[in-house]
Amino acid sequence: MKVQVLVRLKEGVLDVQGKAVEHGLAGLGYEDIGSVRVGRLVEFDVDCGSFAEAKDRASKACEALLANTIIEDFEIREPAA
Amino acid sequence: MKVQVLVRLKEGVLDVQGKAVEHGLAGLGYEDIGSVRVGRLVEFDVDCGSFAEAKDRASKACEALLANTIIEDFEIREPAA
């Protein structure tokens, strides 16, 4: 089962990378783009029978390695296609 | 308008970070997780009237700064909520 994990900094945690991207965009004429937040996208296959099971494994993997749950939140999704 | 951009390495481009994550997960007992690919998630607001317009601006911003289109693909989405 394919799984998509979105890892984001928690609200309130300063996103330095996001600020840098925002600044860079403004310098290129994209002043209409704001509130930039940069996170990670992790996609993988889980060898199991159902998406529910895959989601459970992915959640455990996030807690163990993929996300730093002190400062980051994660969201597990079934990819569109 | 809120916009979500997923940036992924193109198929066929070696994902060293993905391999490292896969190896790390295997070492923690997650041998059932494979084909790990790591990308970036960039979320921002575009000051405009419609999602179509925001998508167009986001696409231009990706070409200009957010993605390295030689080795990366990007996908622009409207966030779920």
Short mmCIF file of N, CA and C in Angstrom, two decimals:
data_model
loop_
_atom_site.label_atom_id
_atom_site.label_comp_id
_atom_site.label_asym_id
_atom_site.label_seq_id
_atom_site.Cartn_x
_atom_site.Cartn_y
_atom_site.Cartn_z
N MET A 1 0.84 -1.19 0.00
CA MET A 1 0.00 0.00 0.00
C MET A 1 0.88 1.25 0.00
N LYS A 2 0.59 2.17 -0.91
CA LYS A 2 1.35 3.41 -0.96
C LYS A 2 0.85 4.37 0.13
N VAL A 3 1.79 5.04 0.76
CA VAL A 3 1.45 5.98 1.83
C VAL A 3 2.19 7.29 1.58
N GLN A 4 1.52 8.39 1.88
CA GLN A 4 2.12 9.72 1.73
C GLN A 4 2.11 10.38 3.12
N VAL A 5 3.26 10.82 3.55
CA VAL A 5 3.36 11.48 4.86
C VAL A 5 3.79 12.93 4.67
N LEU A 6 3.02 13.84 5.24
CA LEU A 6 3.39 15.25 5.21
C LEU A 6 3.86 15.62 6.62
N VAL A 7 5.08 16.14 6.71
CA VAL A 7 5.63 16.53 8.00
C VAL A 7 5.77 18.05 8.00
N ARG A 8 5.15 18.67 8.99
CA ARG A 8 5.17 20.13 9.08
C ARG A 8 5.67 20.57 10.45
N LEU A 9 6.33 21.73 10.50
CA LEU A 9 6.65 22.33 11.79
C LEU A 9 5.34 22.69 12.47
N LYS A 10 5.27 22.51 13.77
CA LYS A 10 4.06 22.89 14.50
C LYS A 10 3.83 24.40 14.40
N GLU A 11 2.57 24.76 14.48
CA GLU A 11 2.22 26.18 14.48
C GLU A 11 2.95 26.86 15.64
N GLY A 12 3.52 28.02 15.38
CA GLY A 12 4.21 28.73 16.45
C GLY A 12 5.70 28.48 16.46
N VAL A 13 6.13 27.38 15.79
CA VAL A 13 7.56 27.13 15.69
C VAL A 13 8.09 27.95 14.51
N LEU A 14 9.12 28.74 14.75
CA LEU A 14 9.68 29.60 13.71
C LEU A 14 10.23 28.76 12.56
N ASP A 15 9.77 29.07 11.35
CA ASP A 15 10.21 28.34 10.17
C ASP A 15 11.24 29.19 9.42
N VAL A 16 12.49 28.97 9.74
CA VAL A 16 13.58 29.77 9.17
C VAL A 16 13.68 29.54 7.66
N GLN A 17 13.52 28.27 7.27
CA GLN A 17 13.59 27.93 5.84
C GLN A 17 12.44 28.61 5.08
N GLY A 18 11.27 28.60 5.68
CA GLY A 18 10.11 29.27 5.07
C GLY A 18 10.35 30.76 4.90
N LYS A 19 10.93 31.37 5.92
CA LYS A 19 11.23 32.81 5.87
C LYS A 19 12.22 33.10 4.75
N ALA A 20 13.23 32.24 4.61
CA ALA A 20 14.25 32.42 3.58
C ALA A 20 13.62 32.30 2.19
N VAL A 21 12.73 31.33 2.02
CA VAL A 21 12.06 31.15 0.73
C VAL A 21 11.19 32.37 0.43
N GLU A 22 10.47 32.84 1.45
CA GLU A 22 9.60 34.01 1.28
C GLU A 22 10.41 35.23 0.84
N HIS A 23 11.54 35.42 1.50
CA HIS A 23 12.43 36.53 1.18
C HIS A 23 12.97 36.40 -0.24
N GLY A 24 13.36 35.19 -0.59
CA GLY A 24 13.88 34.93 -1.93
C GLY A 24 12.82 35.21 -3.00
N LEU A 25 11.60 34.76 -2.74
CA LEU A 25 10.50 34.98 -3.68
C LEU A 25 10.22 36.48 -3.84
N ALA A 26 10.21 37.20 -2.70
CA ALA A 26 9.94 38.64 -2.75
C ALA A 26 10.99 39.34 -3.63
N GLY A 27 12.23 38.90 -3.50
CA GLY A 27 13.31 39.47 -4.29
C GLY A 27 13.17 39.20 -5.78
N LEU A 28 12.42 38.17 -6.12
CA LEU A 28 12.20 37.82 -7.52
C LEU A 28 10.88 38.40 -8.05
N GLY A 29 10.22 39.21 -7.22
CA GLY A 29 8.98 39.84 -7.66
C GLY A 29 7.72 39.14 -7.22
N TYR A 30 7.85 38.16 -6.34
CA TYR A 30 6.67 37.44 -5.85
C TYR A 30 6.25 37.96 -4.47
N GLU A 31 6.02 39.27 -4.41
CA GLU A 31 5.60 39.86 -3.12
C GLU A 31 4.19 39.43 -2.74
N ASP A 32 3.45 38.86 -3.69
CA ASP A 32 2.08 38.40 -3.41
C ASP A 32 2.05 37.05 -2.71
N ILE A 33 3.22 36.44 -2.51
CA ILE A 33 3.28 35.15 -1.82
C ILE A 33 3.79 35.36 -0.40
N GLY A 34 3.02 34.89 0.57
CA GLY A 34 3.39 35.07 1.97
C GLY A 34 3.11 33.84 2.81
N SER A 35 3.41 33.95 4.11
CA SER A 35 3.17 32.85 5.06
C SER A 35 3.74 31.52 4.57
N VAL A 36 4.96 31.56 4.06
CA VAL A 36 5.56 30.34 3.51
C VAL A 36 6.02 29.42 4.64
N ARG A 37 5.64 28.16 4.54
CA ARG A 37 6.10 27.14 5.49
C ARG A 37 6.67 25.98 4.67
N VAL A 38 7.82 25.52 5.08
CA VAL A 38 8.47 24.42 4.36
C VAL A 38 8.48 23.18 5.24
N GLY A 39 8.03 22.08 4.68
CA GLY A 39 8.01 20.82 5.41
C GLY A 39 8.58 19.70 4.55
N ARG A 40 8.37 18.48 4.99
CA ARG A 40 8.87 17.33 4.24
C ARG A 40 7.73 16.47 3.72
N LEU A 41 7.99 15.86 2.58
CA LEU A 41 7.07 14.91 1.99
C LEU A 41 7.78 13.57 1.95
N VAL A 42 7.23 12.58 2.62
CA VAL A 42 7.86 11.26 2.61
C VAL A 42 6.84 10.27 2.05
N GLU A 43 7.22 9.59 0.98
CA GLU A 43 6.32 8.62 0.34
C GLU A 43 6.97 7.25 0.36
N PHE A 44 6.19 6.24 0.65
CA PHE A 44 6.74 4.88 0.66
C PHE A 44 5.64 3.83 0.49
N ASP A 45 6.10 2.60 0.31
CA ASP A 45 5.20 1.44 0.23
C ASP A 45 5.25 0.70 1.56
N VAL A 46 4.10 0.25 2.03
CA VAL A 46 4.07 -0.64 3.20
C VAL A 46 3.54 -1.98 2.72
N ASP A 47 4.28 -3.03 3.07
CA ASP A 47 3.90 -4.38 2.67
C ASP A 47 2.81 -4.88 3.61
N CYS A 48 1.55 -4.64 3.26
CA CYS A 48 0.43 -5.09 4.09
C CYS A 48 -0.85 -5.09 3.26
N GLY A 49 -1.95 -5.51 3.87
CA GLY A 49 -3.16 -5.76 3.10
C GLY A 49 -4.15 -4.61 2.96
N SER A 50 -4.13 -3.67 3.91
CA SER A 50 -5.14 -2.61 3.87
C SER A 50 -4.50 -1.26 4.15
N PHE A 51 -5.19 -0.20 3.73
CA PHE A 51 -4.64 1.12 3.99
C PHE A 51 -4.65 1.43 5.49
N ALA A 52 -5.65 0.93 6.20
CA ALA A 52 -5.72 1.15 7.65
C ALA A 52 -4.47 0.62 8.35
N GLU A 53 -4.06 -0.57 7.90
CA GLU A 53 -2.87 -1.20 8.47
C GLU A 53 -1.62 -0.39 8.10
N ALA A 54 -1.56 0.03 6.84
CA ALA A 54 -0.42 0.82 6.35
C ALA A 54 -0.33 2.14 7.13
N LYS A 55 -1.50 2.74 7.39
CA LYS A 55 -1.54 4.01 8.11
C LYS A 55 -1.01 3.84 9.53
N ASP A 56 -1.36 2.73 10.13
CA ASP A 56 -0.90 2.43 11.49
C ASP A 56 0.63 2.27 11.52
N ARG A 57 1.15 1.54 10.55
CA ARG A 57 2.61 1.34 10.47
C ARG A 57 3.31 2.68 10.21
N ALA A 58 2.74 3.46 9.30
CA ALA A 58 3.33 4.76 8.96
C ALA A 58 3.35 5.67 10.18
N SER A 59 2.28 5.63 10.95
CA SER A 59 2.19 6.46 12.15
C SER A 59 3.29 6.09 13.14
N LYS A 60 3.50 4.78 13.30
CA LYS A 60 4.56 4.31 14.22
C LYS A 60 5.94 4.72 13.68
N ALA A 61 6.11 4.62 12.36
CA ALA A 61 7.39 5.00 11.74
C ALA A 61 7.65 6.50 11.91
N CYS A 62 6.58 7.29 11.86
CA CYS A 62 6.73 8.74 12.07
C CYS A 62 7.21 9.02 13.49
N GLU A 63 6.58 8.38 14.44
CA GLU A 63 6.97 8.58 15.84
C GLU A 63 8.41 8.15 16.07
N ALA A 64 8.81 7.07 15.37
CA ALA A 64 10.14 6.49 15.61
C ALA A 64 11.25 7.24 14.88
N LEU A 65 10.97 7.72 13.66
CA LEU A 65 12.06 8.25 12.86
C LEU A 65 11.71 9.43 11.96
N LEU A 66 10.51 9.41 11.36
CA LEU A 66 10.25 10.36 10.27
C LEU A 66 9.96 11.78 10.73
N ALA A 67 9.43 11.93 11.93
CA ALA A 67 9.10 13.27 12.42
C ALA A 67 9.70 13.48 13.80
N ASN A 68 10.05 14.72 14.07
CA ASN A 68 10.46 15.10 15.42
C ASN A 68 9.21 15.67 16.09
N THR A 69 8.52 14.81 16.84
CA THR A 69 7.18 15.19 17.32
C THR A 69 7.20 16.29 18.39
N ILE A 70 8.40 16.69 18.82
CA ILE A 70 8.47 17.83 19.74
C ILE A 70 8.14 19.12 19.00
N ILE A 71 8.64 19.22 17.79
CA ILE A 71 8.42 20.46 17.03
C ILE A 71 7.64 20.26 15.72
N GLU A 72 7.36 18.99 15.39
CA GLU A 72 6.69 18.73 14.10
C GLU A 72 5.41 17.91 14.27
N ASP A 73 4.46 18.17 13.37
CA ASP A 73 3.26 17.35 13.25
C ASP A 73 3.36 16.55 11.98
N PHE A 74 2.67 15.41 11.93
CA PHE A 74 2.64 14.66 10.67
C PHE A 74 1.22 14.30 10.29
N GLU A 75 1.01 14.18 8.99
CA GLU A 75 -0.30 13.84 8.43
C GLU A 75 -0.08 12.67 7.48
N ILE A 76 -0.87 11.63 7.62
CA ILE A 76 -0.71 10.45 6.76
C ILE A 76 -1.88 10.38 5.79
N ARG A 77 -1.57 10.26 4.51
CA ARG A 77 -2.61 10.26 3.49
C ARG A 77 -2.44 9.11 2.51
N GLU A 78 -3.53 8.74 1.90
CA GLU A 78 -3.49 7.79 0.81
C GLU A 78 -3.26 8.63 -0.45
N PRO A 79 -2.22 8.30 -1.24
CA PRO A 79 -1.98 9.11 -2.44
C PRO A 79 -3.20 9.06 -3.37
N ALA A 80 -3.37 10.13 -4.13
CA ALA A 80 -4.55 10.29 -5.00
C ALA A 80 -4.69 9.14 -6.01
N ALA A 81 -3.63 8.82 -6.74
CA ALA A 81 -3.75 7.79 -7.79
C ALA A 81 -3.03 6.52 -7.39
N MET B 1 -5.33 33.00 -1.19
CA MET B 1 -5.62 31.60 -1.45
C MET B 1 -4.45 30.75 -0.96
N LYS B 2 -4.79 29.72 -0.20
CA LYS B 2 -3.75 28.81 0.28
C LYS B 2 -3.36 27.83 -0.83
N VAL B 3 -2.07 27.59 -0.94
CA VAL B 3 -1.56 26.68 -1.96
C VAL B 3 -0.60 25.69 -1.30
N GLN B 4 -0.65 24.46 -1.78
CA GLN B 4 0.25 23.41 -1.29
C GLN B 4 1.07 22.91 -2.47
N VAL B 5 2.38 22.93 -2.32
CA VAL B 5 3.25 22.45 -3.39
C VAL B 5 4.03 21.23 -2.91
N LEU B 6 3.96 20.16 -3.68
CA LEU B 6 4.75 18.97 -3.38
C LEU B 6 5.88 18.90 -4.40
N VAL B 7 7.11 18.85 -3.90
CA VAL B 7 8.27 18.78 -4.79
C VAL B 7 8.92 17.41 -4.59
N ARG B 8 9.05 16.71 -5.71
CA ARG B 8 9.61 15.35 -5.66
C ARG B 8 10.77 15.22 -6.63
N LEU B 9 11.73 14.38 -6.29
CA LEU B 9 12.78 14.03 -7.26
C LEU B 9 12.11 13.29 -8.41
N LYS B 10 12.56 13.54 -9.64
CA LYS B 10 12.01 12.83 -10.78
C LYS B 10 12.30 11.34 -10.65
N GLU B 11 11.41 10.57 -11.25
CA GLU B 11 11.61 9.13 -11.29
C GLU B 11 12.96 8.83 -11.94
N GLY B 12 13.71 7.93 -11.38
CA GLY B 12 15.00 7.59 -11.97
C GLY B 12 16.15 8.35 -11.35
N VAL B 13 15.84 9.45 -10.65
CA VAL B 13 16.90 10.18 -9.95
C VAL B 13 17.10 9.51 -8.59
N LEU B 14 18.33 9.13 -8.29
CA LEU B 14 18.63 8.43 -7.04
C LEU B 14 18.30 9.31 -5.85
N ASP B 15 17.50 8.76 -4.93
CA ASP B 15 17.09 9.50 -3.74
C ASP B 15 17.90 9.01 -2.54
N VAL B 16 19.03 9.68 -2.31
CA VAL B 16 19.95 9.26 -1.26
C VAL B 16 19.29 9.38 0.12
N GLN B 17 18.54 10.47 0.31
CA GLN B 17 17.86 10.69 1.59
C GLN B 17 16.81 9.60 1.83
N GLY B 18 16.10 9.25 0.77
CA GLY B 18 15.10 8.18 0.86
C GLY B 18 15.73 6.85 1.24
N LYS B 19 16.87 6.57 0.63
CA LYS B 19 17.60 5.32 0.93
C LYS B 19 18.04 5.30 2.39
N ALA B 20 18.51 6.46 2.87
CA ALA B 20 18.97 6.55 4.27
C ALA B 20 17.80 6.32 5.23
N VAL B 21 16.65 6.92 4.90
CA VAL B 21 15.46 6.74 5.75
C VAL B 21 15.04 5.27 5.75
N GLU B 22 15.04 4.67 4.56
CA GLU B 22 14.65 3.26 4.42
C GLU B 22 15.56 2.36 5.26
N HIS B 23 16.84 2.63 5.18
CA HIS B 23 17.83 1.87 5.94
C HIS B 23 17.60 2.06 7.45
N GLY B 24 17.36 3.31 7.82
CA GLY B 24 17.12 3.61 9.24
C GLY B 24 15.87 2.91 9.75
N LEU B 25 14.81 2.93 8.94
CA LEU B 25 13.56 2.26 9.34
C LEU B 25 13.77 0.75 9.46
N ALA B 26 14.51 0.16 8.51
CA ALA B 26 14.77 -1.28 8.56
C ALA B 26 15.49 -1.64 9.85
N GLY B 27 16.42 -0.79 10.25
CA GLY B 27 17.17 -1.02 11.48
C GLY B 27 16.32 -0.94 12.73
N LEU B 28 15.19 -0.26 12.61
CA LEU B 28 14.27 -0.13 13.74
C LEU B 28 13.14 -1.17 13.68
N GLY B 29 13.24 -2.10 12.74
CA GLY B 29 12.23 -3.16 12.64
C GLY B 29 11.14 -2.89 11.62
N TYR B 30 11.30 -1.83 10.81
CA TYR B 30 10.29 -1.54 9.80
C TYR B 30 10.72 -2.06 8.43
N GLU B 31 11.00 -3.36 8.36
CA GLU B 31 11.43 -3.95 7.08
C GLU B 31 10.28 -4.01 6.09
N ASP B 32 9.05 -3.81 6.57
CA ASP B 32 7.89 -3.83 5.68
C ASP B 32 7.69 -2.51 4.92
N ILE B 33 8.54 -1.52 5.22
CA ILE B 33 8.45 -0.24 4.52
C ILE B 33 9.56 -0.14 3.49
N GLY B 34 9.18 0.10 2.24
CA GLY B 34 10.17 0.17 1.16
C GLY B 34 9.88 1.29 0.18
N SER B 35 10.73 1.41 -0.84
CA SER B 35 10.58 2.43 -1.89
C SER B 35 10.36 3.82 -1.31
N VAL B 36 11.17 4.17 -0.31
CA VAL B 36 11.01 5.48 0.35
C VAL B 36 11.57 6.59 -0.54
N ARG B 37 10.78 7.62 -0.73
CA ARG B 37 11.22 8.81 -1.47
C ARG B 37 10.94 10.02 -0.58
N VAL B 38 11.91 10.90 -0.47
CA VAL B 38 11.75 12.08 0.37
C VAL B 38 11.71 13.32 -0.52
N GLY B 39 10.71 14.14 -0.31
CA GLY B 39 10.58 15.37 -1.07
C GLY B 39 10.31 16.54 -0.15
N ARG B 40 9.90 17.65 -0.73
CA ARG B 40 9.60 18.84 0.07
C ARG B 40 8.13 19.21 -0.04
N LEU B 41 7.63 19.77 1.05
CA LEU B 41 6.27 20.28 1.10
C LEU B 41 6.39 21.79 1.34
N VAL B 42 5.87 22.58 0.42
CA VAL B 42 5.93 24.04 0.58
C VAL B 42 4.50 24.56 0.56
N GLU B 43 4.12 25.24 1.63
CA GLU B 43 2.76 25.78 1.72
C GLU B 43 2.83 27.29 1.89
N PHE B 44 1.94 27.99 1.19
CA PHE B 44 1.94 29.45 1.31
C PHE B 44 0.60 30.03 0.89
N ASP B 45 0.47 31.34 1.15
CA ASP B 45 -0.70 32.09 0.73
C ASP B 45 -0.33 32.92 -0.50
N VAL B 46 -1.24 32.99 -1.45
CA VAL B 46 -1.07 33.90 -2.58
C VAL B 46 -2.18 34.94 -2.50
N ASP B 47 -1.77 36.18 -2.58
CA ASP B 47 -2.73 37.29 -2.50
C ASP B 47 -3.40 37.47 -3.87
N CYS B 48 -4.51 36.77 -4.07
CA CYS B 48 -5.23 36.87 -5.34
C CYS B 48 -6.66 36.36 -5.17
N GLY B 49 -7.45 36.42 -6.23
CA GLY B 49 -8.89 36.17 -6.10
C GLY B 49 -9.35 34.75 -6.31
N SER B 50 -8.60 33.95 -7.07
CA SER B 50 -9.09 32.60 -7.38
C SER B 50 -7.97 31.58 -7.24
N PHE B 51 -8.35 30.32 -7.08
CA PHE B 51 -7.33 29.28 -6.96
C PHE B 51 -6.58 29.12 -8.28
N ALA B 52 -7.28 29.31 -9.40
CA ALA B 52 -6.63 29.19 -10.72
C ALA B 52 -5.46 30.18 -10.83
N GLU B 53 -5.72 31.40 -10.35
CA GLU B 53 -4.71 32.45 -10.39
C GLU B 53 -3.55 32.09 -9.44
N ALA B 54 -3.92 31.61 -8.25
CA ALA B 54 -2.91 31.23 -7.26
C ALA B 54 -2.04 30.10 -7.81
N LYS B 55 -2.67 29.15 -8.49
CA LYS B 55 -1.95 28.01 -9.05
C LYS B 55 -0.95 28.48 -10.11
N ASP B 56 -1.36 29.44 -10.89
CA ASP B 56 -0.50 29.99 -11.92
C ASP B 56 0.72 30.68 -11.30
N ARG B 57 0.48 31.47 -10.26
CA ARG B 57 1.58 32.15 -9.56
C ARG B 57 2.51 31.12 -8.92
N ALA B 58 1.91 30.10 -8.29
CA ALA B 58 2.71 29.07 -7.62
C ALA B 58 3.58 28.33 -8.64
N SER B 59 3.01 28.06 -9.80
CA SER B 59 3.74 27.36 -10.84
C SER B 59 4.97 28.17 -11.28
N LYS B 60 4.76 29.47 -11.44
CA LYS B 60 5.88 30.35 -11.83
C LYS B 60 6.93 30.40 -10.71
N ALA B 61 6.46 30.45 -9.46
CA ALA B 61 7.39 30.48 -8.32
C ALA B 61 8.19 29.18 -8.23
N CYS B 62 7.57 28.07 -8.59
CA CYS B 62 8.27 26.78 -8.59
C CYS B 62 9.39 26.80 -9.62
N GLU B 63 9.06 27.27 -10.80
CA GLU B 63 10.06 27.33 -11.88
C GLU B 63 11.21 28.26 -11.49
N ALA B 64 10.87 29.36 -10.76
CA ALA B 64 11.86 30.38 -10.45
C ALA B 64 12.73 30.00 -9.26
N LEU B 65 12.13 29.34 -8.25
CA LEU B 65 12.88 29.15 -7.00
C LEU B 65 12.59 27.84 -6.26
N LEU B 66 11.33 27.41 -6.24
CA LEU B 66 10.96 26.33 -5.31
C LEU B 66 11.42 24.94 -5.73
N ALA B 67 11.54 24.72 -7.02
CA ALA B 67 11.95 23.39 -7.48
C ALA B 67 13.12 23.51 -8.44
N ASN B 68 13.97 22.51 -8.44
CA ASN B 68 15.03 22.41 -9.43
C ASN B 68 14.49 21.50 -10.53
N THR B 69 13.93 22.12 -11.57
CA THR B 69 13.17 21.33 -12.55
C THR B 69 14.04 20.41 -13.41
N ILE B 70 15.34 20.49 -13.25
CA ILE B 70 16.22 19.54 -13.95
C ILE B 70 16.06 18.15 -13.33
N ILE B 71 15.98 18.12 -12.00
CA ILE B 71 15.89 16.82 -11.32
C ILE B 71 14.60 16.64 -10.51
N GLU B 72 13.77 17.69 -10.45
CA GLU B 72 12.57 17.60 -9.61
C GLU B 72 11.29 17.93 -10.38
N ASP B 73 10.22 17.29 -9.98
CA ASP B 73 8.88 17.63 -10.47
C ASP B 73 8.13 18.32 -9.34
N PHE B 74 7.13 19.14 -9.69
CA PHE B 74 6.31 19.72 -8.64
C PHE B 74 4.83 19.53 -8.95
N GLU B 75 4.06 19.46 -7.89
CA GLU B 75 2.61 19.28 -7.99
C GLU B 75 1.97 20.37 -7.14
N ILE B 76 1.00 21.08 -7.70
CA ILE B 76 0.36 22.17 -6.96
C ILE B 76 -1.06 21.76 -6.61
N ARG B 77 -1.40 21.87 -5.34
CA ARG B 77 -2.72 21.43 -4.88
C ARG B 77 -3.39 22.48 -4.03
N GLU B 78 -4.70 22.38 -3.99
CA GLU B 78 -5.48 23.20 -3.07
C GLU B 78 -5.54 22.40 -1.77
N PRO B 79 -5.14 22.98 -0.63
CA PRO B 79 -5.19 22.21 0.62
C PRO B 79 -6.62 21.77 0.93
N ALA B 80 -6.72 20.63 1.62
CA ALA B 80 -8.03 20.00 1.90
C ALA B 80 -8.98 20.94 2.63
N ALA B 81 -8.52 21.55 3.72
CA ALA B 81 -9.45 22.38 4.52
C ALA B 81 -9.10 23.86 4.39
#
